[in-house]
Amino acid sequence: MLPIAVLASGSGTNLQALIDSAASDVDFGAEIVVVITDRPESQALQRAANAGIATEVVTFDEHGNRDAFTKALCDAAEDHGAQVLVLAGFMRILAPDAVERFPNRILNIHPSLLPSFPGVDAVEQALNHGAKVTGVTVHFVDEQVDHGPIIAQEPVPILGEDTAESLHERIQQQEHRLYPEVVKALARHRLEVTGRSVEWR
Ligand code: GRF
């Protein structure tokens, strides 16, 4: 079993999809050993507790700068035996030190087809740009924001009547399917990274 830490700041629906897959798929290959949040009000904490998973709260304010905050997060994950960090709606940028400690061992999910619309408000950006298609990207985290090697992408059409809310809802349906698939592939050693290229074996 690959021990993973899931990091979440918000509603935690992607965390829930991972919890559900780990529970229902005997071949999943990964175990969520801890859920870490930077926001004590995150619903991720309740979702973890309901599933009997350990939780840690590491706030930015108690550490005051990105390096110390990142170190505390990585330490917490390692204390629980995690070998991989899975960012699931984690709203803080990690210092480069995290990538050094977990090389090609940090995953992120982003609600656009990167490299289009990186950063915050990706769904609004795509809508305001008049794009016809956006989607979901799962990638390895490197030193730059929303930039590391792309593991999987899923397109989502933008409809004429879409609001940011309706579009995000359809994007999330794809996220909840794609993220567990990628975590399973990583756990089962199916992902081979060469530079920016990720091959599925
Ligand atoms: C997702 O849309 C993800 O792509 C983005 O943040 C959102 C998190 O949603 N990074 P949730 O907390 O998993 O519901």
PDB file of C-alpha atoms and ligand atoms in Angstrom:
ATOM      1  CA  MET A   1       0.000   0.000   0.000  1.00  0.00           C
ATOM      2  CA  LEU A   2       1.338   3.415  -0.926  1.00  0.00           C
ATOM      3  CA  PRO A   3       0.852   5.734   2.078  1.00  0.00           C
ATOM      4  CA  ILE A   4      -0.416   9.151   0.961  1.00  0.00           C
ATOM      5  CA  ALA A   5      -1.253  12.449   2.646  1.00  0.00           C
ATOM      6  CA  VAL A   6      -4.139  14.459   1.194  1.00  0.00           C
ATOM      7  CA  LEU A   7      -3.882  18.244   1.610  1.00  0.00           C
ATOM      8  CA  ALA A   8      -7.138  20.203   1.303  1.00  0.00           C
ATOM      9  CA  SER A   9      -8.348  23.692   2.196  1.00  0.00           C
ATOM     10  CA  GLY A  10     -11.990  23.775   1.169  1.00  0.00           C
ATOM     11  CA  SER A  11     -15.022  21.577   0.702  1.00  0.00           C
ATOM     12  CA  GLY A  12     -12.957  18.428   0.170  1.00  0.00           C
ATOM     13  CA  THR A  13     -15.066  16.772  -2.515  1.00  0.00           C
ATOM     14  CA  ASN A  14     -11.924  15.480  -4.233  1.00  0.00           C
ATOM     15  CA  LEU A  15     -10.748  14.103  -0.903  1.00  0.00           C
ATOM     16  CA  GLN A  16     -14.130  12.354  -0.628  1.00  0.00           C
ATOM     17  CA  ALA A  17     -13.695  10.807  -4.079  1.00  0.00           C
ATOM     18  CA  LEU A  18     -10.305   9.457  -2.979  1.00  0.00           C
ATOM     19  CA  ILE A  19     -11.728   8.139   0.308  1.00  0.00           C
ATOM     20  CA  ASP A  20     -14.554   6.409  -1.587  1.00  0.00           C
ATOM     21  CA  SER A  21     -12.200   4.842  -4.130  1.00  0.00           C
ATOM     22  CA  ALA A  22      -9.845   3.609  -1.426  1.00  0.00           C
ATOM     23  CA  ALA A  23     -12.829   2.026   0.333  1.00  0.00           C
ATOM     24  CA  SER A  24     -14.523   0.468  -2.700  1.00  0.00           C
ATOM     25  CA  ASP A  25     -11.649  -0.539  -4.976  1.00  0.00           C
ATOM     26  CA  VAL A  26      -9.626  -3.422  -3.552  1.00  0.00           C
ATOM     27  CA  ASP A  27      -6.933  -2.780  -6.167  1.00  0.00           C
ATOM     28  CA  PHE A  28      -6.607   0.937  -5.361  1.00  0.00           C
ATOM     29  CA  GLY A  29      -3.113   0.433  -3.938  1.00  0.00           C
ATOM     30  CA  ALA A  30      -2.956   3.626  -1.865  1.00  0.00           C
ATOM     31  CA  GLU A  31      -3.926   4.350   1.721  1.00  0.00           C
ATOM     32  CA  ILE A  32      -4.737   7.853   2.982  1.00  0.00           C
ATOM     33  CA  VAL A  33      -2.712   7.953   6.199  1.00  0.00           C
ATOM     34  CA  VAL A  34      -3.443  11.593   7.043  1.00  0.00           C
ATOM     35  CA  VAL A  35      -5.519  14.548   5.854  1.00  0.00           C
ATOM     36  CA  ILE A  36      -3.822  17.906   6.384  1.00  0.00           C
ATOM     37  CA  THR A  37      -5.497  21.281   6.115  1.00  0.00           C
ATOM     38  CA  ASP A  38      -4.358  24.881   6.518  1.00  0.00           C
ATOM     39  CA  ARG A  39      -7.936  25.952   7.348  1.00  0.00           C
ATOM     40  CA  PRO A  40      -9.522  24.680  10.560  1.00  0.00           C
ATOM     41  CA  GLU A  41     -12.994  25.281   9.049  1.00  0.00           C
ATOM     42  CA  SER A  42     -12.321  23.020   6.032  1.00  0.00           C
ATOM     43  CA  GLN A  43     -14.943  20.312   5.508  1.00  0.00           C
ATOM     44  CA  ALA A  44     -12.036  18.000   4.762  1.00  0.00           C
ATOM     45  CA  LEU A  45     -11.568  17.497   8.506  1.00  0.00           C
ATOM     46  CA  GLN A  46     -15.074  16.110   8.971  1.00  0.00           C
ATOM     47  CA  ARG A  47     -14.796  13.920   5.880  1.00  0.00           C
ATOM     48  CA  ALA A  48     -11.529  12.463   7.219  1.00  0.00           C
ATOM     49  CA  ALA A  49     -12.971  11.946  10.693  1.00  0.00           C
ATOM     50  CA  ASN A  50     -16.013  10.158   9.215  1.00  0.00           C
ATOM     51  CA  ALA A  51     -13.652   7.791   7.444  1.00  0.00           C
ATOM     52  CA  GLY A  52     -11.475   7.252  10.523  1.00  0.00           C
ATOM     53  CA  ILE A  53      -8.462   8.986   8.964  1.00  0.00           C
ATOM     54  CA  ALA A  54      -5.987  10.997  11.068  1.00  0.00           C
ATOM     55  CA  THR A  55      -6.029  14.778  10.600  1.00  0.00           C
ATOM     56  CA  GLU A  56      -3.570  17.620  11.108  1.00  0.00           C
ATOM     57  CA  VAL A  57      -4.187  21.372  10.995  1.00  0.00           C
ATOM     58  CA  VAL A  58      -1.146  23.405   9.928  1.00  0.00           C
ATOM     59  CA  THR A  59      -1.973  27.079   9.470  1.00  0.00           C
ATOM     60  CA  PHE A  60       0.160  29.573   7.598  1.00  0.00           C
ATOM     61  CA  ASP A  61      -0.216  32.132  10.377  1.00  0.00           C
ATOM     62  CA  GLU A  62       1.304  29.939  13.069  1.00  0.00           C
ATOM     63  CA  HIS A  63       4.449  29.651  10.934  1.00  0.00           C
ATOM     64  CA  GLY A  64       4.532  33.123   9.415  1.00  0.00           C
ATOM     65  CA  ASN A  65       6.455  32.381   6.234  1.00  0.00           C
ATOM     66  CA  ARG A  66       6.261  29.943   3.355  1.00  0.00           C
ATOM     67  CA  ASP A  67       9.455  28.033   4.159  1.00  0.00           C
ATOM     68  CA  ALA A  68       8.508  27.310   7.773  1.00  0.00           C
ATOM     69  CA  PHE A  69       4.904  26.513   6.767  1.00  0.00           C
ATOM     70  CA  THR A  70       6.079  24.092   4.069  1.00  0.00           C
ATOM     71  CA  LYS A  71       8.487  22.403   6.447  1.00  0.00           C
ATOM     72  CA  ALA A  72       5.722  21.906   9.022  1.00  0.00           C
ATOM     73  CA  LEU A  73       3.412  20.391   6.397  1.00  0.00           C
ATOM     74  CA  CYS A  74       6.057  18.014   5.072  1.00  0.00           C
ATOM     75  CA  ASP A  75       7.061  17.038   8.615  1.00  0.00           C
ATOM     76  CA  ALA A  76       3.420  16.322   9.501  1.00  0.00           C
ATOM     77  CA  ALA A  77       2.975  14.180   6.390  1.00  0.00           C
ATOM     78  CA  GLU A  78       6.185  12.251   7.075  1.00  0.00           C
ATOM     79  CA  ASP A  79       5.325  11.785  10.743  1.00  0.00           C
ATOM     80  CA  HIS A  80       2.290   9.827   9.530  1.00  0.00           C
ATOM     81  CA  GLY A  81       4.453   7.823   7.142  1.00  0.00           C
ATOM     82  CA  ALA A  82       3.193   9.470   3.938  1.00  0.00           C
ATOM     83  CA  GLN A  83       5.379   9.036   0.878  1.00  0.00           C
ATOM     84  CA  VAL A  84       3.225  11.124  -1.456  1.00  0.00           C
ATOM     85  CA  LEU A  85       1.413  14.472  -1.055  1.00  0.00           C
ATOM     86  CA  VAL A  86      -1.898  14.719  -2.908  1.00  0.00           C
ATOM     87  CA  LEU A  87      -3.065  18.329  -3.169  1.00  0.00           C
ATOM     88  CA  ALA A  88      -6.852  18.380  -3.419  1.00  0.00           C
ATOM     89  CA  GLY A  89      -8.025  21.969  -3.416  1.00  0.00           C
ATOM     90  CA  PHE A  90      -5.082  23.054  -1.288  1.00  0.00           C
ATOM     91  CA  MET A  91      -5.016  26.838  -1.586  1.00  0.00           C
ATOM     92  CA  ARG A  92      -1.437  27.556  -0.484  1.00  0.00           C
ATOM     93  CA  ILE A  93       1.703  27.495  -2.598  1.00  0.00           C
ATOM     94  CA  LEU A  94       4.424  25.232  -1.213  1.00  0.00           C
ATOM     95  CA  ALA A  95       8.058  26.322  -1.010  1.00  0.00           C
ATOM     96  CA  PRO A  96      10.523  24.566  -3.396  1.00  0.00           C
ATOM     97  CA  ASP A  97      11.796  22.588  -0.426  1.00  0.00           C
ATOM     98  CA  ALA A  98       8.666  20.393  -0.619  1.00  0.00           C
ATOM     99  CA  VAL A  99       9.573  19.349  -4.167  1.00  0.00           C
ATOM    100  CA  GLU A 100      13.074  18.485  -3.000  1.00  0.00           C
ATOM    101  CA  ARG A 101      11.691  16.329  -0.206  1.00  0.00           C
ATOM    102  CA  PHE A 102       9.015  14.693  -2.395  1.00  0.00           C
ATOM    103  CA  PRO A 103      10.437  14.684  -5.954  1.00  0.00           C
ATOM    104  CA  ASN A 104       7.704  13.633  -8.419  1.00  0.00           C
ATOM    105  CA  ARG A 105       5.781  12.657  -5.317  1.00  0.00           C
ATOM    106  CA  ILE A 106       3.406  15.624  -5.105  1.00  0.00           C
ATOM    107  CA  LEU A 107       0.221  15.623  -7.186  1.00  0.00           C
ATOM    108  CA  ASN A 108      -2.081  18.548  -7.882  1.00  0.00           C
ATOM    109  CA  ILE A 109      -5.467  18.860  -9.579  1.00  0.00           C
ATOM    110  CA  HIS A 110      -6.309  22.047 -11.435  1.00  0.00           C
ATOM    111  CA  PRO A 111      -9.672  23.013 -12.985  1.00  0.00           C
ATOM    112  CA  SER A 112      -8.447  23.908 -16.502  1.00  0.00           C
ATOM    113  CA  LEU A 113      -6.475  22.384 -19.339  1.00  0.00           C
ATOM    114  CA  LEU A 114      -3.008  23.607 -18.376  1.00  0.00           C
ATOM    115  CA  PRO A 115      -1.034  25.527 -19.510  1.00  0.00           C
ATOM    116  CA  SER A 116      -4.236  27.540 -20.156  1.00  0.00           C
ATOM    117  CA  PHE A 117      -5.670  29.425 -17.195  1.00  0.00           C
ATOM    118  CA  PRO A 118      -3.210  28.706 -14.376  1.00  0.00           C
ATOM    119  CA  GLY A 119      -3.573  30.269 -10.933  1.00  0.00           C
ATOM    120  CA  VAL A 120      -6.714  31.102  -9.009  1.00  0.00           C
ATOM    121  CA  ASP A 121     -10.166  31.472 -10.576  1.00  0.00           C
ATOM    122  CA  ALA A 122      -9.306  29.149 -13.464  1.00  0.00           C
ATOM    123  CA  VAL A 123     -12.987  28.433 -14.130  1.00  0.00           C
ATOM    124  CA  GLU A 124     -13.882  32.151 -14.287  1.00  0.00           C
ATOM    125  CA  GLN A 125     -10.813  32.839 -16.440  1.00  0.00           C
ATOM    126  CA  ALA A 126     -11.912  30.275 -19.045  1.00  0.00           C
ATOM    127  CA  LEU A 127     -15.483  31.609 -19.043  1.00  0.00           C
ATOM    128  CA  ASN A 128     -14.424  35.268 -19.286  1.00  0.00           C
ATOM    129  CA  HIS A 129     -11.980  34.419 -22.072  1.00  0.00           C
ATOM    130  CA  GLY A 130     -14.810  33.007 -24.177  1.00  0.00           C
ATOM    131  CA  ALA A 131     -13.135  29.596 -24.428  1.00  0.00           C
ATOM    132  CA  LYS A 132     -15.286  26.799 -25.875  1.00  0.00           C
ATOM    133  CA  VAL A 133     -13.503  24.016 -24.009  1.00  0.00           C
ATOM    134  CA  THR A 134     -11.795  23.866 -20.645  1.00  0.00           C
ATOM    135  CA  GLY A 135     -11.269  20.902 -18.354  1.00  0.00           C
ATOM    136  CA  VAL A 136      -9.193  19.246 -15.677  1.00  0.00           C
ATOM    137  CA  THR A 137      -5.457  18.656 -15.335  1.00  0.00           C
ATOM    138  CA  VAL A 138      -3.681  16.370 -12.881  1.00  0.00           C
ATOM    139  CA  HIS A 139       0.047  17.052 -12.755  1.00  0.00           C
ATOM    140  CA  PHE A 140       3.161  16.542 -10.691  1.00  0.00           C
ATOM    141  CA  VAL A 141       4.127  19.624  -8.709  1.00  0.00           C
ATOM    142  CA  ASP A 142       7.437  21.298  -9.511  1.00  0.00           C
ATOM    143  CA  GLU A 143       8.949  24.599  -8.343  1.00  0.00           C
ATOM    144  CA  GLN A 144       6.551  26.683 -10.452  1.00  0.00           C
ATOM    145  CA  VAL A 145       2.816  27.134  -9.887  1.00  0.00           C
ATOM    146  CA  ASP A 146       0.513  24.873 -11.986  1.00  0.00           C
ATOM    147  CA  HIS A 147       3.476  23.914 -14.142  1.00  0.00           C
ATOM    148  CA  GLY A 148       4.879  20.419 -13.456  1.00  0.00           C
ATOM    149  CA  PRO A 149       4.671  17.345 -15.755  1.00  0.00           C
ATOM    150  CA  ILE A 150       1.094  16.649 -16.869  1.00  0.00           C
ATOM    151  CA  ILE A 151      -0.210  13.193 -15.932  1.00  0.00           C
ATOM    152  CA  ALA A 152      -3.797  13.327 -17.197  1.00  0.00           C
ATOM    153  CA  GLN A 153      -6.276  15.778 -18.671  1.00  0.00           C
ATOM    154  CA  GLU A 154      -9.991  15.667 -19.382  1.00  0.00           C
ATOM    155  CA  PRO A 155     -11.767  18.239 -21.537  1.00  0.00           C
ATOM    156  CA  VAL A 156     -15.074  19.794 -20.485  1.00  0.00           C
ATOM    157  CA  PRO A 157     -17.112  21.788 -23.032  1.00  0.00           C
ATOM    158  CA  ILE A 158     -18.235  25.295 -22.076  1.00  0.00           C
ATOM    159  CA  LEU A 159     -21.922  25.768 -22.851  1.00  0.00           C
ATOM    160  CA  GLY A 160     -23.564  29.059 -23.840  1.00  0.00           C
ATOM    161  CA  GLU A 161     -25.669  29.222 -20.698  1.00  0.00           C
ATOM    162  CA  ASP A 162     -22.832  28.278 -18.315  1.00  0.00           C
ATOM    163  CA  THR A 163     -22.159  30.236 -15.140  1.00  0.00           C
ATOM    164  CA  ALA A 164     -18.932  29.753 -13.208  1.00  0.00           C
ATOM    165  CA  GLU A 165     -20.943  27.575 -10.835  1.00  0.00           C
ATOM    166  CA  SER A 166     -22.512  25.290 -13.440  1.00  0.00           C
ATOM    167  CA  LEU A 167     -19.201  24.931 -15.276  1.00  0.00           C
ATOM    168  CA  HIS A 168     -17.276  24.171 -12.094  1.00  0.00           C
ATOM    169  CA  GLU A 169     -19.863  21.537 -11.220  1.00  0.00           C
ATOM    170  CA  ARG A 170     -19.280  19.691 -14.521  1.00  0.00           C
ATOM    171  CA  ILE A 171     -15.515  20.080 -14.112  1.00  0.00           C
ATOM    172  CA  GLN A 172     -15.733  18.587 -10.635  1.00  0.00           C
ATOM    173  CA  GLN A 173     -17.612  15.539 -11.946  1.00  0.00           C
ATOM    174  CA  GLN A 174     -14.567  14.839 -14.109  1.00  0.00           C
ATOM    175  CA  GLU A 175     -12.170  15.611 -11.245  1.00  0.00           C
ATOM    176  CA  HIS A 176     -13.838  13.065  -8.990  1.00  0.00           C
ATOM    177  CA  ARG A 177     -13.358  10.375 -11.639  1.00  0.00           C
ATOM    178  CA  LEU A 178      -9.861  11.374 -12.789  1.00  0.00           C
ATOM    179  CA  TYR A 179      -8.028  11.995  -9.509  1.00  0.00           C
ATOM    180  CA  PRO A 180      -8.611   8.515  -8.022  1.00  0.00           C
ATOM    181  CA  GLU A 181      -7.592   6.998 -11.364  1.00  0.00           C
ATOM    182  CA  VAL A 182      -4.275   8.889 -11.287  1.00  0.00           C
ATOM    183  CA  VAL A 183      -3.555   8.121  -7.635  1.00  0.00           C
ATOM    184  CA  LYS A 184      -4.226   4.439  -8.356  1.00  0.00           C
ATOM    185  CA  ALA A 185      -1.871   4.541 -11.357  1.00  0.00           C
ATOM    186  CA  LEU A 186       0.862   6.127  -9.225  1.00  0.00           C
ATOM    187  CA  ALA A 187       0.349   3.591  -6.451  1.00  0.00           C
ATOM    188  CA  ARG A 188       0.550   0.730  -8.936  1.00  0.00           C
ATOM    189  CA  HIS A 189       3.808   2.101 -10.426  1.00  0.00           C
ATOM    190  CA  ARG A 190       2.202   2.759 -13.793  1.00  0.00           C
ATOM    191  CA  LEU A 191       3.523   6.326 -14.198  1.00  0.00           C
ATOM    192  CA  GLU A 192       6.947   6.833 -15.726  1.00  0.00           C
ATOM    193  CA  VAL A 193       8.316  10.382 -15.732  1.00  0.00           C
ATOM    194  CA  THR A 194      11.000  11.505 -18.172  1.00  0.00           C
ATOM    195  CA  GLY A 195      11.539  15.239 -18.046  1.00  0.00           C
ATOM    196  CA  ARG A 196       8.120  16.753 -18.723  1.00  0.00           C
ATOM    197  CA  SER A 197       6.727  13.587 -20.236  1.00  0.00           C
ATOM    198  CA  VAL A 198       4.622  11.167 -18.193  1.00  0.00           C
ATOM    199  CA  GLU A 199       4.000   7.757 -19.770  1.00  0.00           C
ATOM    200  CA  TRP A 200       1.220   5.444 -18.582  1.00  0.00           C
ATOM    201  CA  ARG A 201       2.506   1.850 -18.605  1.00  0.00           C
TER     202      ARG A 201
HETATM  203  C1  GRF B   1     -11.106  21.719  -7.358  1.00  0.00           C
HETATM  204  O1  GRF B   1     -11.899  22.228  -8.381  1.00  0.00           O
HETATM  205  C2  GRF B   1      -9.665  21.671  -7.768  1.00  0.00           C
HETATM  206  O2  GRF B   1      -9.460  21.555  -9.130  1.00  0.00           O
HETATM  207  C3  GRF B   1      -9.136  23.006  -7.295  1.00  0.00           C
HETATM  208  O3  GRF B   1      -9.838  23.290  -6.117  1.00  0.00           O
HETATM  209  C4  GRF B   1     -11.099  22.629  -6.137  1.00  0.00           C
HETATM  210  C5  GRF B   1     -11.230  21.854  -4.847  1.00  0.00           C
HETATM  211  O4  GRF B   1     -12.501  21.335  -4.650  1.00  0.00           O
HETATM  212  N1  GRF B   1      -7.693  22.931  -7.136  1.00  0.00           N
HETATM  213  P1  GRF B   1     -12.795  20.343  -3.431  1.00  0.00           P
HETATM  214  O5  GRF B   1     -12.321  21.030  -2.160  1.00  0.00           O
HETATM  215  O6  GRF B   1     -12.067  19.066  -3.678  1.00  0.00           O
HETATM  216  O7  GRF B   1     -14.271  20.174  -3.430  1.00  0.00           O
END
